[in-house]
Coordinates of C-alpha atoms in Angstrom, one line a residue:
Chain A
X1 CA 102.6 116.0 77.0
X2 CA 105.6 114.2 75.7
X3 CA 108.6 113.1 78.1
X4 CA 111.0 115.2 76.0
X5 CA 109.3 118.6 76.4
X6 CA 108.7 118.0 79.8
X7 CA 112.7 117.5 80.3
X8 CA 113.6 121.1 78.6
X9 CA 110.7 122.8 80.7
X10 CA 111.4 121.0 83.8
X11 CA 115.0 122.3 85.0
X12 CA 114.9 126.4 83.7
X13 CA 111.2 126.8 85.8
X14 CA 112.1 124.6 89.2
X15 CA 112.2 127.9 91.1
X16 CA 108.7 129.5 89.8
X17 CA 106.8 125.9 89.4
X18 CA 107.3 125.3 93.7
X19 CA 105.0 128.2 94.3
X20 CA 102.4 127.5 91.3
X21 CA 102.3 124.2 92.8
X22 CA 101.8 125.4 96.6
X23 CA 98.9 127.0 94.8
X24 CA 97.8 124.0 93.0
X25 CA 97.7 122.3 95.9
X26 CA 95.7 124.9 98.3
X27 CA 93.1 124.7 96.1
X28 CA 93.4 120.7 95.7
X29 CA 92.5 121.0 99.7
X30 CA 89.5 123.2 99.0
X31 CA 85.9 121.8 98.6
X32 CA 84.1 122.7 95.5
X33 CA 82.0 125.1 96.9
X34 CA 84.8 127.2 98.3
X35 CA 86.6 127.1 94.7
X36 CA 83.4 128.3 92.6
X37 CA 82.5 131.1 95.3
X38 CA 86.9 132.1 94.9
X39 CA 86.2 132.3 91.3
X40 CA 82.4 134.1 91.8
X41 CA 84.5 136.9 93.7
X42 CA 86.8 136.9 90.9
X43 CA 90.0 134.8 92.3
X44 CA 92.5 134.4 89.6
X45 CA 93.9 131.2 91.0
X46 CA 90.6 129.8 91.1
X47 CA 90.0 130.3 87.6
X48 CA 93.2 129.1 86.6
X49 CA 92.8 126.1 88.8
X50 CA 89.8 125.1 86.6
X51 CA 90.9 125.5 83.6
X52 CA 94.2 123.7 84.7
X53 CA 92.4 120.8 86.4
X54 CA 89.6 120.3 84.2
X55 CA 90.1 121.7 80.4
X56 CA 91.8 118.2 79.5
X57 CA 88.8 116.3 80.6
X58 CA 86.4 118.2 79.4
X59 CA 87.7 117.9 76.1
X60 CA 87.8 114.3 76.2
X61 CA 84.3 114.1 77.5
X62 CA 83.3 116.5 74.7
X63 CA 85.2 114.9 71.9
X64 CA 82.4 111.6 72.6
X65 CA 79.7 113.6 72.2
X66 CA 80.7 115.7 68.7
X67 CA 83.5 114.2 66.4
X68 CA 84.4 117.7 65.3
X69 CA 87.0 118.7 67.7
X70 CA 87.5 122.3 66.2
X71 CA 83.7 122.4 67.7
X72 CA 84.6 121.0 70.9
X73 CA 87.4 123.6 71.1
X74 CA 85.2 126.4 70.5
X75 CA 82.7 125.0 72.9
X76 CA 85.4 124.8 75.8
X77 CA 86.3 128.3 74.7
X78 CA 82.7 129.6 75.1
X79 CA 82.7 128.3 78.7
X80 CA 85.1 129.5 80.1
X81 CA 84.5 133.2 78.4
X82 CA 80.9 132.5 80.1
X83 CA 82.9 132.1 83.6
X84 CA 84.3 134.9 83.6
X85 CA 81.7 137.6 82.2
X86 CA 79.8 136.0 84.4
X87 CA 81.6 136.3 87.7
X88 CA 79.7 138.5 90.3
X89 CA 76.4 136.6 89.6
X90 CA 77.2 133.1 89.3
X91 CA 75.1 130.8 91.0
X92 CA 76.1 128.3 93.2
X93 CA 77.7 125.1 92.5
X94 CA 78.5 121.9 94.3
X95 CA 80.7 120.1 92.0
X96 CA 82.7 121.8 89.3
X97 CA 83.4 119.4 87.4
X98 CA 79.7 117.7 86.8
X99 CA 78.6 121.1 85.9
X100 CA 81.0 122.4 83.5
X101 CA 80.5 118.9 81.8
X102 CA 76.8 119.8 81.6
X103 CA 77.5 123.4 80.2
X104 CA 79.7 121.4 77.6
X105 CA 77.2 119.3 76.7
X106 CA 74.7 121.8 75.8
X107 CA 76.7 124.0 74.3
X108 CA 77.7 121.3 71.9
X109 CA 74.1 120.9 71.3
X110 CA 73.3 124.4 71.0
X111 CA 76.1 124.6 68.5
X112 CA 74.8 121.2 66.6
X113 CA 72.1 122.5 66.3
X114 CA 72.7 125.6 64.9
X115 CA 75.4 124.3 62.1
X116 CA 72.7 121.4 61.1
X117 CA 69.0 121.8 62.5
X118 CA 67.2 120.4 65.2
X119 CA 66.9 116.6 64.2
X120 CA 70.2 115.2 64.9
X121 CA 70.7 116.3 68.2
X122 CA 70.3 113.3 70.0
X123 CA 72.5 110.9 67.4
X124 CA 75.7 110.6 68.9
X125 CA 74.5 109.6 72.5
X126 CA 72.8 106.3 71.5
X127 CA 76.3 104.9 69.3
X128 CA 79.1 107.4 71.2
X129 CA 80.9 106.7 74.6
X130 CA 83.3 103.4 73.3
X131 CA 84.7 102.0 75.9
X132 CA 88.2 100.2 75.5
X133 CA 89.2 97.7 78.3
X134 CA 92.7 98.3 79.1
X135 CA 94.8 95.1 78.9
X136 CA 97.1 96.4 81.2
X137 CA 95.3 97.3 83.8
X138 CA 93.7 93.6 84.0
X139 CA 95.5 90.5 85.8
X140 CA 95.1 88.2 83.4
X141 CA 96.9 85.1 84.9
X142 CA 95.3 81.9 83.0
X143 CA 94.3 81.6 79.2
X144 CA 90.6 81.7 79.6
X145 CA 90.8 85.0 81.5
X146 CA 91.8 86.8 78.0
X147 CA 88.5 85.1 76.4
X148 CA 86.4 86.6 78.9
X149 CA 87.9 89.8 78.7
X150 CA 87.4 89.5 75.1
X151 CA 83.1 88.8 76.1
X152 CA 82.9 91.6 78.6
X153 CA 84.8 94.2 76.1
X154 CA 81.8 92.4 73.6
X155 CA 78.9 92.8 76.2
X156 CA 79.9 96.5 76.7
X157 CA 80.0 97.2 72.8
X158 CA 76.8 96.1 73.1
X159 CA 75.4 98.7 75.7
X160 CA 73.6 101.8 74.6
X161 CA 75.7 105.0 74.8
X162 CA 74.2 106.6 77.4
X163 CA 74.9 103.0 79.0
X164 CA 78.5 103.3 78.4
X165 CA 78.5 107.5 79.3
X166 CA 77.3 106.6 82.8
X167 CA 80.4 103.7 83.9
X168 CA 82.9 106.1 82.2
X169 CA 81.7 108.6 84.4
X170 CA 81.4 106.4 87.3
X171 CA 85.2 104.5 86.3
X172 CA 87.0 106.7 84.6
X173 CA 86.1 109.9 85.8
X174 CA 85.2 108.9 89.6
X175 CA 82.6 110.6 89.5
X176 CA 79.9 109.7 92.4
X177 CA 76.2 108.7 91.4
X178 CA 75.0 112.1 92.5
X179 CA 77.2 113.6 89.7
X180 CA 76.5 111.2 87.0
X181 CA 72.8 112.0 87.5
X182 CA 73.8 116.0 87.3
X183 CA 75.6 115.5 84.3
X184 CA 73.1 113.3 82.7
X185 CA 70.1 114.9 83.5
X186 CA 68.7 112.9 86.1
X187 CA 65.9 114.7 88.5
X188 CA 66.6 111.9 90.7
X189 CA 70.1 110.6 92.3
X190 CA 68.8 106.9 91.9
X191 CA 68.2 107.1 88.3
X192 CA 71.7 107.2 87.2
X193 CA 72.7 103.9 89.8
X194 CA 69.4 102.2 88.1
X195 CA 71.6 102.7 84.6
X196 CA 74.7 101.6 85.5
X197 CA 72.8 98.6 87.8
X198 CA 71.2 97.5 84.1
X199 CA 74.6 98.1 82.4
X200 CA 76.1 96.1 84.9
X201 CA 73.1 93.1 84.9
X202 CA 74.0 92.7 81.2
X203 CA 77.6 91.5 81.9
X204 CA 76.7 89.4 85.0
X205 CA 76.6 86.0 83.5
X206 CA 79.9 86.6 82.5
X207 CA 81.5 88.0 85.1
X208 CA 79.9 85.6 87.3
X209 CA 81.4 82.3 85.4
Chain B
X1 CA 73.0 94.0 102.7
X2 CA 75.9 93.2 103.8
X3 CA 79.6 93.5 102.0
X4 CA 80.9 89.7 102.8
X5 CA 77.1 89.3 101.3
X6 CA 77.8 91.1 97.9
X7 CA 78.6 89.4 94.3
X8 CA 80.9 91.5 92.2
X9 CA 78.1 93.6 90.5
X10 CA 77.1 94.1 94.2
X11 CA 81.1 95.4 94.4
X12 CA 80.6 97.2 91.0
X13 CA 77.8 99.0 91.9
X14 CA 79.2 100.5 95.3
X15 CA 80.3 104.3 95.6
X16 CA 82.4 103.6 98.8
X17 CA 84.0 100.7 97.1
X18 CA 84.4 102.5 94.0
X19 CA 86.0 105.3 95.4
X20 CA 88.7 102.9 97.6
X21 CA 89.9 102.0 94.1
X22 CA 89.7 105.8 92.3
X23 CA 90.7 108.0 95.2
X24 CA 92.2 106.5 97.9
X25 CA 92.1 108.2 101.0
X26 CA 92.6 107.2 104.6
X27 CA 89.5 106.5 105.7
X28 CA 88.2 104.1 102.3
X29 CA 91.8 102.3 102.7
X30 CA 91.5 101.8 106.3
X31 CA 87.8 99.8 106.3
X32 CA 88.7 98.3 102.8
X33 CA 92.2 96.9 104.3
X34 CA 91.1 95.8 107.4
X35 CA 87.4 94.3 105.7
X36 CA 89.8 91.7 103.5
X37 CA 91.7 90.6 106.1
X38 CA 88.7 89.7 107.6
X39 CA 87.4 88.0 104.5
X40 CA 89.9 86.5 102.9
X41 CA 87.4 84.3 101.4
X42 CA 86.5 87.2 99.2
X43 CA 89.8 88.8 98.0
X44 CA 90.1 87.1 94.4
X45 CA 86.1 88.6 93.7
X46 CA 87.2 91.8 95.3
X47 CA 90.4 91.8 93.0
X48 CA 88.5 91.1 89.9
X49 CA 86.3 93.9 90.5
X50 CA 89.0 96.4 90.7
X51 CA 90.7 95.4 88.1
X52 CA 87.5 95.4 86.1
X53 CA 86.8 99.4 87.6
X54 CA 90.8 100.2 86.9
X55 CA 90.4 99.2 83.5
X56 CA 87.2 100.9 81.9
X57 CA 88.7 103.4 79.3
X58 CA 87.6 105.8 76.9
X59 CA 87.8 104.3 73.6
X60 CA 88.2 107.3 71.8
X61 CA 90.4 109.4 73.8
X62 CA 91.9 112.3 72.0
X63 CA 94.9 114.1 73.9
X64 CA 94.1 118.3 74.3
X65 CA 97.6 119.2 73.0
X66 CA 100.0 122.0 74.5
X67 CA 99.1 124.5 71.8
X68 CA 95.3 123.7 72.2
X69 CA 95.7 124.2 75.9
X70 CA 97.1 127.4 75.6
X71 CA 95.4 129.1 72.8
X72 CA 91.7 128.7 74.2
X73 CA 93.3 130.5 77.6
X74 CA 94.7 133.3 76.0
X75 CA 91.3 133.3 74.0
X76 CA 89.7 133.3 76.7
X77 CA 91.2 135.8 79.0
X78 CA 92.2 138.1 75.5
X79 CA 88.0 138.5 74.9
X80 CA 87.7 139.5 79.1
X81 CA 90.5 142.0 78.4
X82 CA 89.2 143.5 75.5
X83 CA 85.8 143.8 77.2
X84 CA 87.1 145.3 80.1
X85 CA 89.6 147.9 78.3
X86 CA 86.1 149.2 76.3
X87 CA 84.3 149.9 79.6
X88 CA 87.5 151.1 82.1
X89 CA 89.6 152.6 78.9
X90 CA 93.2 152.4 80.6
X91 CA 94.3 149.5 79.5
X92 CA 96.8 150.2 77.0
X93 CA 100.2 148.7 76.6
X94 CA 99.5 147.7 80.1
X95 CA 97.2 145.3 79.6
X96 CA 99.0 143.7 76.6
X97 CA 102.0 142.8 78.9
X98 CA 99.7 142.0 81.8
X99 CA 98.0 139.1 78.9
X100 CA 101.5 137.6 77.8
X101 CA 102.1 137.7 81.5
X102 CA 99.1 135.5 82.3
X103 CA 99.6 133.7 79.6
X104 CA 102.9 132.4 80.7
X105 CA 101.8 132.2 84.2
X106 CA 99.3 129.4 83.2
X107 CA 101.9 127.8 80.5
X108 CA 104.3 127.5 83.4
X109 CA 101.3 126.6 85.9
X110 CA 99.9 123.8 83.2
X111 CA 104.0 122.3 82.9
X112 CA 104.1 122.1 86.7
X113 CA 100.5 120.7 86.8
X114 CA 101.3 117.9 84.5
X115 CA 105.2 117.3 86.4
X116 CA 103.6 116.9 89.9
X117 CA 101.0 114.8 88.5
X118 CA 103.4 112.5 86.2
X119 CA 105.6 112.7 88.3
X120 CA 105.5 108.7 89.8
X121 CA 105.1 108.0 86.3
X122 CA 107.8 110.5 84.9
X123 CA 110.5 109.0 82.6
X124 CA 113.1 111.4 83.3
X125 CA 115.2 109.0 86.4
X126 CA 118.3 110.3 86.5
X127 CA 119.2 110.6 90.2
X128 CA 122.4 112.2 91.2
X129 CA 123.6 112.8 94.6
X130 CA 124.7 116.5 95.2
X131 CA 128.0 115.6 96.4
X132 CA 127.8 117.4 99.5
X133 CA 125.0 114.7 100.9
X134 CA 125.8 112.8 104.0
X135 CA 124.9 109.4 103.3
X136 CA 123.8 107.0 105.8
X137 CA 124.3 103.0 105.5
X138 CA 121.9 100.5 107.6
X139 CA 122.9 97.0 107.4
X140 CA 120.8 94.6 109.3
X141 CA 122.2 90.8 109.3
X142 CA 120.5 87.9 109.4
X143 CA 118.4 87.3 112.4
X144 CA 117.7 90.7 112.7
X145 CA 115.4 93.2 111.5
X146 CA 114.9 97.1 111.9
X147 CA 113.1 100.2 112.0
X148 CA 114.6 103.3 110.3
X149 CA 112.9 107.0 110.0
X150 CA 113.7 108.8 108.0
X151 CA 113.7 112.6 107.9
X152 CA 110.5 113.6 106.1
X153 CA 108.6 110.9 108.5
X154 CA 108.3 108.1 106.4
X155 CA 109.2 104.7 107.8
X156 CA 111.3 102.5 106.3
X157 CA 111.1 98.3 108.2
X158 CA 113.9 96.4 107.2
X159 CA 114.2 93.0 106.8
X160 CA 116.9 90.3 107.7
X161 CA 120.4 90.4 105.5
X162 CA 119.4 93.8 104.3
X163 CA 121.1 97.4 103.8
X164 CA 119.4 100.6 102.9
X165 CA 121.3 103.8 102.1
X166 CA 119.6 107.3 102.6
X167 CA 120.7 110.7 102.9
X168 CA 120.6 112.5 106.4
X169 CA 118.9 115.4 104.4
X170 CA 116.4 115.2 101.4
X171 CA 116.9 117.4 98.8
X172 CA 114.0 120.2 98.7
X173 CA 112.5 118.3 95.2
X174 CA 112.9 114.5 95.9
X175 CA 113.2 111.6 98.3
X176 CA 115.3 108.9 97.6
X177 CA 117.1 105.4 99.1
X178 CA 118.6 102.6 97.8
X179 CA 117.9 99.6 98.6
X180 CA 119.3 96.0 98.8
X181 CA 117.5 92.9 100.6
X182 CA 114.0 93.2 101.4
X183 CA 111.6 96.4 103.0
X184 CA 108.5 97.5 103.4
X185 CA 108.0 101.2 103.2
X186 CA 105.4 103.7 105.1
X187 CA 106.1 107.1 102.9
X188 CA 105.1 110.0 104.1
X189 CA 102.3 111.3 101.3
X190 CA 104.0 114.8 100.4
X191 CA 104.2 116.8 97.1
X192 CA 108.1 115.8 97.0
X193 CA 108.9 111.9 95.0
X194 CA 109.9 109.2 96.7
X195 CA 112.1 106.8 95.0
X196 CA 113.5 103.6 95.9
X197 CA 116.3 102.5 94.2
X198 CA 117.6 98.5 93.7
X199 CA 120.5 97.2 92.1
X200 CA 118.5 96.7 89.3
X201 CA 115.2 98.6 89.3
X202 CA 113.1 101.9 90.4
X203 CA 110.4 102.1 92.5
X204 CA 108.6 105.5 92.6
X205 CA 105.9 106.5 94.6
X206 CA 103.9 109.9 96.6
X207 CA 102.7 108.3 99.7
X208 CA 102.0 104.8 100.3
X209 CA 102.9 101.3 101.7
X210 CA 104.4 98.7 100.1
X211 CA 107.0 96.3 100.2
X212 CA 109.8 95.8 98.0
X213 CA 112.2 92.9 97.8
X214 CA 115.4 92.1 95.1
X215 CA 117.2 89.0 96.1
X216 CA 119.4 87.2 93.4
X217 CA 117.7 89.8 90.1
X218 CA 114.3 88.6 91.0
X219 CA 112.6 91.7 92.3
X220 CA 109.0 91.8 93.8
X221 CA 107.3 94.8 95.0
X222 CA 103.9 94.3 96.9
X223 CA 101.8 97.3 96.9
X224 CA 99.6 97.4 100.2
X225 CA 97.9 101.3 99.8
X226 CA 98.5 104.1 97.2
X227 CA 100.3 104.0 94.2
X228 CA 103.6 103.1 92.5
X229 CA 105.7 103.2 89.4
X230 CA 108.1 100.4 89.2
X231 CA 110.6 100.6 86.4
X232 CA 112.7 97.2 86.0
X233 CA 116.2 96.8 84.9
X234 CA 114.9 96.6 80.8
X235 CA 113.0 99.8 81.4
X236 CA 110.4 98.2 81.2
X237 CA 107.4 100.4 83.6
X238 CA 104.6 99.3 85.1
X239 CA 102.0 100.9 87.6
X240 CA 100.3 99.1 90.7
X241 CA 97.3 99.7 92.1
X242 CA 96.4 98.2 96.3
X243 CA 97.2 94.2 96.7
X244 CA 98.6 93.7 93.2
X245 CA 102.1 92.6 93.2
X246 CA 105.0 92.8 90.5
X247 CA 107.5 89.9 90.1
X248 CA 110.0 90.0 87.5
X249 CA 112.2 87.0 87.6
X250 CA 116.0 86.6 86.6
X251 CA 115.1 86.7 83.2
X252 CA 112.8 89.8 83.2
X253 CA 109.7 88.2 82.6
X254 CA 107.4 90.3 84.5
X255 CA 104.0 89.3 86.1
X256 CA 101.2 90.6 88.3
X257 CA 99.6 88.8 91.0
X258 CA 97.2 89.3 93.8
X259 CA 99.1 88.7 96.9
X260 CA 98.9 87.3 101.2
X261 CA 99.1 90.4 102.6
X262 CA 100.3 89.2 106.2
X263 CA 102.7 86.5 104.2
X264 CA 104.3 89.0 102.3
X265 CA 104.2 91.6 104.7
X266 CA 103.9 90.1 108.3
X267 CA 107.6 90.2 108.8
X268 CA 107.7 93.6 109.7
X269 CA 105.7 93.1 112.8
X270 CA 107.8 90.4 113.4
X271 CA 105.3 87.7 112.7
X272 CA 107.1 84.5 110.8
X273 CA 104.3 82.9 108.5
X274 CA 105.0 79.7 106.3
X275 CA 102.6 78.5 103.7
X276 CA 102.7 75.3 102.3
X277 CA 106.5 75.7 102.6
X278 CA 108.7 72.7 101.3
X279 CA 111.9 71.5 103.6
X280 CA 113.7 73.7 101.9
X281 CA 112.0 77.5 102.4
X282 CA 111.1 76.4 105.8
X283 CA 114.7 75.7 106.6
X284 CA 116.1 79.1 104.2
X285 CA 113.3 81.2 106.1
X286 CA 114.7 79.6 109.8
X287 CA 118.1 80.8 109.0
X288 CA 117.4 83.9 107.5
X289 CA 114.6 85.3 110.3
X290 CA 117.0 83.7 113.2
X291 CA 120.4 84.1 112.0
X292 CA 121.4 80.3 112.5
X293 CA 123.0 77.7 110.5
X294 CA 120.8 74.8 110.2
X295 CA 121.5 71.3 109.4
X296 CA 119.5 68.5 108.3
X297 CA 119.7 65.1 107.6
X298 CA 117.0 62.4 106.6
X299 CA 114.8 63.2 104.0
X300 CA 111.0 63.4 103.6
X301 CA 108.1 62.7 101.6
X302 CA 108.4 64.8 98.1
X303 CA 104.9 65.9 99.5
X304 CA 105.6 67.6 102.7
X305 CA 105.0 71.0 103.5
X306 CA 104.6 73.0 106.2
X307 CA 102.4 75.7 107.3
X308 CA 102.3 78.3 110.5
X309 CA 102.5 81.9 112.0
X310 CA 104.4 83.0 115.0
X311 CA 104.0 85.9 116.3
X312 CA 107.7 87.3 118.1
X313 CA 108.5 83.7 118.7
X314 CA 111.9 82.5 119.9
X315 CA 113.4 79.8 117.7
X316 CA 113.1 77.2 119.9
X317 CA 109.4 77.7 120.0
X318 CA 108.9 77.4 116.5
X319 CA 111.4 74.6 116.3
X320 CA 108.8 73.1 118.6
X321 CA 105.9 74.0 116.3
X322 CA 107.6 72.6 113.6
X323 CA 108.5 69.4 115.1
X324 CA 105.1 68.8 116.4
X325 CA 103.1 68.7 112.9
X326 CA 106.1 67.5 110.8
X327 CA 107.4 64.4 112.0
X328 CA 110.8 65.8 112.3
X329 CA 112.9 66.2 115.6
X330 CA 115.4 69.2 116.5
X331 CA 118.8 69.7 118.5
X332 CA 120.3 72.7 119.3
X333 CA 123.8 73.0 119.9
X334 CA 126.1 76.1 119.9
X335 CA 123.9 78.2 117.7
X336 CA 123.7 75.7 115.2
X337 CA 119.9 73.9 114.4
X338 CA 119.8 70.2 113.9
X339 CA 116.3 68.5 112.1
X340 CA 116.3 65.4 111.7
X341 CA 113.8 62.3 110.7
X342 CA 112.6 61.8 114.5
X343 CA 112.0 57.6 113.3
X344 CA 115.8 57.8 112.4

């Protein structure tokens, strides 16, 4: 959202956003299991909370996956159309956000698949998930610090995708390890620290000197 | 294993670490605060590890835009709609209105969404005064140092040859004071901005601890906890994250450092802490803390420093302390401070 729009909107809603925000921020207080049995019993707020806290995300973390974003759209779209037919019957979930990324993920697949056949389903997981080191986010105090920011930001182009997937999730999304492994498909917890712990080996001599 | 045990992928690797750098709470801050204290051996790997978690991006990372945003929702909530009007059947006009309503409910919902949460980093600054406001000054002079709370709870210690300015009341949408001298601030973490305002700068933060100092246009803000904004005179902005400090000098060359938490910071619980000080910010940092002309004459090596905490000492202690590492003698004489070569 640009500054600009943000200043016209700001000032004409200050007396309706207080209470949208009181509302944002019950919900912020609410564990995730509260908020998907709200929505289940067909809370409004709930739904909206979603869809306000996690559309934006989701479309990010869909966008690595497909590079057709009209597809990602329609994706997203499906979701949340899903989450509300649904509502009544939906079964229980313990983190919102690590599911809905799963649902996006197959339902890209699921629409891959049915635009171009079964074979390329897997492509854009083994070269997708670029990771860009932010400059300004590192201290870099001497000279040689910006050459071995330049070798990590190497190392990592070097990682697979689903390499790079899991310490996106893990830095960039926060997400815990028991996440990662529900968004990734892991039967066990372990598996997905075992992939960023191999990730991570890869960069040790150079982190390390 | 142990944490003073761990190497940075040890750090890397850790959810509890990770999680004291991508959601601070109370409890993560408290054991991560308190653990570098006690291993100060380990705060430049702990540093580097943060900054290494703080700075993994997407590389392709495509914005959803406004229209985006909204069309899927009215998509969305237009197919439940119609699906509902075919089994209930009295939907109507009704139903249309009761869509557009929705519609802008979540519009206006999704604005006040993205406000509160750019809010620290907002570029919209202007901050006027309604002109009814009672202000309040605080000056404290040298030798002195005080405690002010403020009306939403949030602690304000202020240093030495300092004045802060705050209205009695907050408004109902922001906090704000301005600021000359040096202070270390405990805000309050409430939905409501809190900004500090310098001569020269803008400090803007939710709820957090940090301390801010602008002496002669050199401004440096240490963040302890949380989070905050600082926008220099140029305009330029930059964000802090826990023990990273801002300076930006006279010129407005701006740079980030780690920082000595109880050397930056240990003032406001009155503990005096030189390191590696030469004559002449041992002697600036008497006068300042104690309110007391000093006086010296002699001269010493180019090479001498001088290190040492006091806790709540009295000067004459830590004239004492001085004099017993430094080779230099003392004499105190109507409120003034003599130092002088002791061989002399």
């Amino acid at each position: 959202m640009k500054p600009h729009t943000q200043e016209a909107q700001a000032p004409s809603l200050s007396a309706t956003t207080s209470n949208y925000n009181d509302s944002f921020l019950s919900f912020q207080a609410k564990t995730d299991e509260e908020i998907w049995m709200a929505l289940n019993k067909g809370n409004e707020l709930a739904f909206n909370y979603l869809y306000r806290t996690l559309v934006a995300p989701m479309y990010r973390y869909g966008c690595q996956i497909s590079k057709d974003k009209g597809l990602v759209k329609d994706c997203i779209q499906n979701i949340f159309i899903q989450l509300r037919k649904k509502r009544g019957t939906l079964s229980e979930v313990h983190n919102c956000k690590a599911y809905l990324f799963s649902c996006l993920k197959h339902e890209i697949f699921r629409r891959m698949k049915e635009l171009r056949g079964e074979h390329l389903e897997m492509m854009t997981q083994e070269d997708g998930f670029p990771i860009c080191l932010s400059h300004e986010a590192i201290l870099i105090q001497k000279e040689q610090e910006c050459e071995k920011v330049k070798k990590i930001q190497e190392a990592l182009d070097q990682l697979t995708g689903r390499q790079r997937q899991a310490l996106l999730l893990l830095y960039t999304e926060g997400m815990s390890y028991q996440e990662i492994a529900r968004v990734m498909e892991f039967s066990e917890v372990k598996s997905a620290r075992k992939l960023v712990y191999r990730a991570l080996s890869s960069l040790r001599q150079i982190l390390k000197y | 294993m142990k944490y003073s045990e761990y190497d940075i992928v040890d750090f890397l690797l850790d959810e509890f670490f990770i999680q004291w750098i991508k959601n601070p709470d109370q409890n993560n801050r408290h054991f991560w605060e308190k653990w570098i204290q006690e291993h100060p051996e380990k705060r430049g790997l702990v540093m580097q590890a943060a900054s290494l978690i703080r700075s993994v991006k997407y590389g392709d990372d495509p914005e959803i835009t406004d229209a985006m945003y909204v069309e899927i929702f009215e998509n969305v909530i237009k197919t439940d709609s119609e699906k509902q009007r075919g089994s209930v059947s009295d939907g109507g006009n009704f139903s249309f209105f009761n869509l557009k309503n929705m519609v802008a409910v979540i519009l206006i919902g999704f604005c006040a969404t993205m406000v509160y949460l750019q809010m620290v980093a907002s570029n919209e600054t202007v901050i006027s005064p309604p002109t009814e406001e009672v202000l309040i000054t605080r000056t404290v002079p040298a030798g002195k140092r005080a405690i002010v709370t403020l009306a939403d709870g949030s602690k304000v210690f202020l240093n030495a040859e300092s004045e802060l300015i705050y209205p009695k009341q907050q408004s109902p949408d922001q906090r704000w004071v301005q600021l000359k001298g040096e202070a270390f601030f405990e805000v309050e973490k409430e939905k409501r901005p809190f900004k500090v305002l310098t001569d020269y700068s803008e400090i803007a933060v939710l709820g957090t601890a940090f301390n801010v100092k602008e002496a002669h246009q050199e401004l440096s803000v240490a963040l302890v906890s949380g989070k905050v904004h600082v926008k220099d005179r140029e305009g330029n902005q930059y964000d802090l994250a826990p023990l990273e400090m801002l300076t930006v000098d006279k010129a407005g060359k701006a740079s980030k450092s780690g920082f000595d938490v109880l050397a930056v910071t240990g003032w406001k619980d009155r503990i005096l802490v030189f390191q590696d000080d030469d004559l002449e910010q041992v002697i600036k940092k008497l006068e300042h803390w104690y309110g007391v002309d000093l006086d010296f004459s002699g001269e010493v090596s180019a090479t001498w420093n001088y290190s040492g905490t006091y806790h709540n000492e009295n000067l004459e202690n830590v004239l004492k302390g001085i004099s017993l590492t430094s080779g230099l003698d003392y004499r105190l004489e109507k409120g003034k401070v003599f130092l002088y070569n002791r061989n002399k």
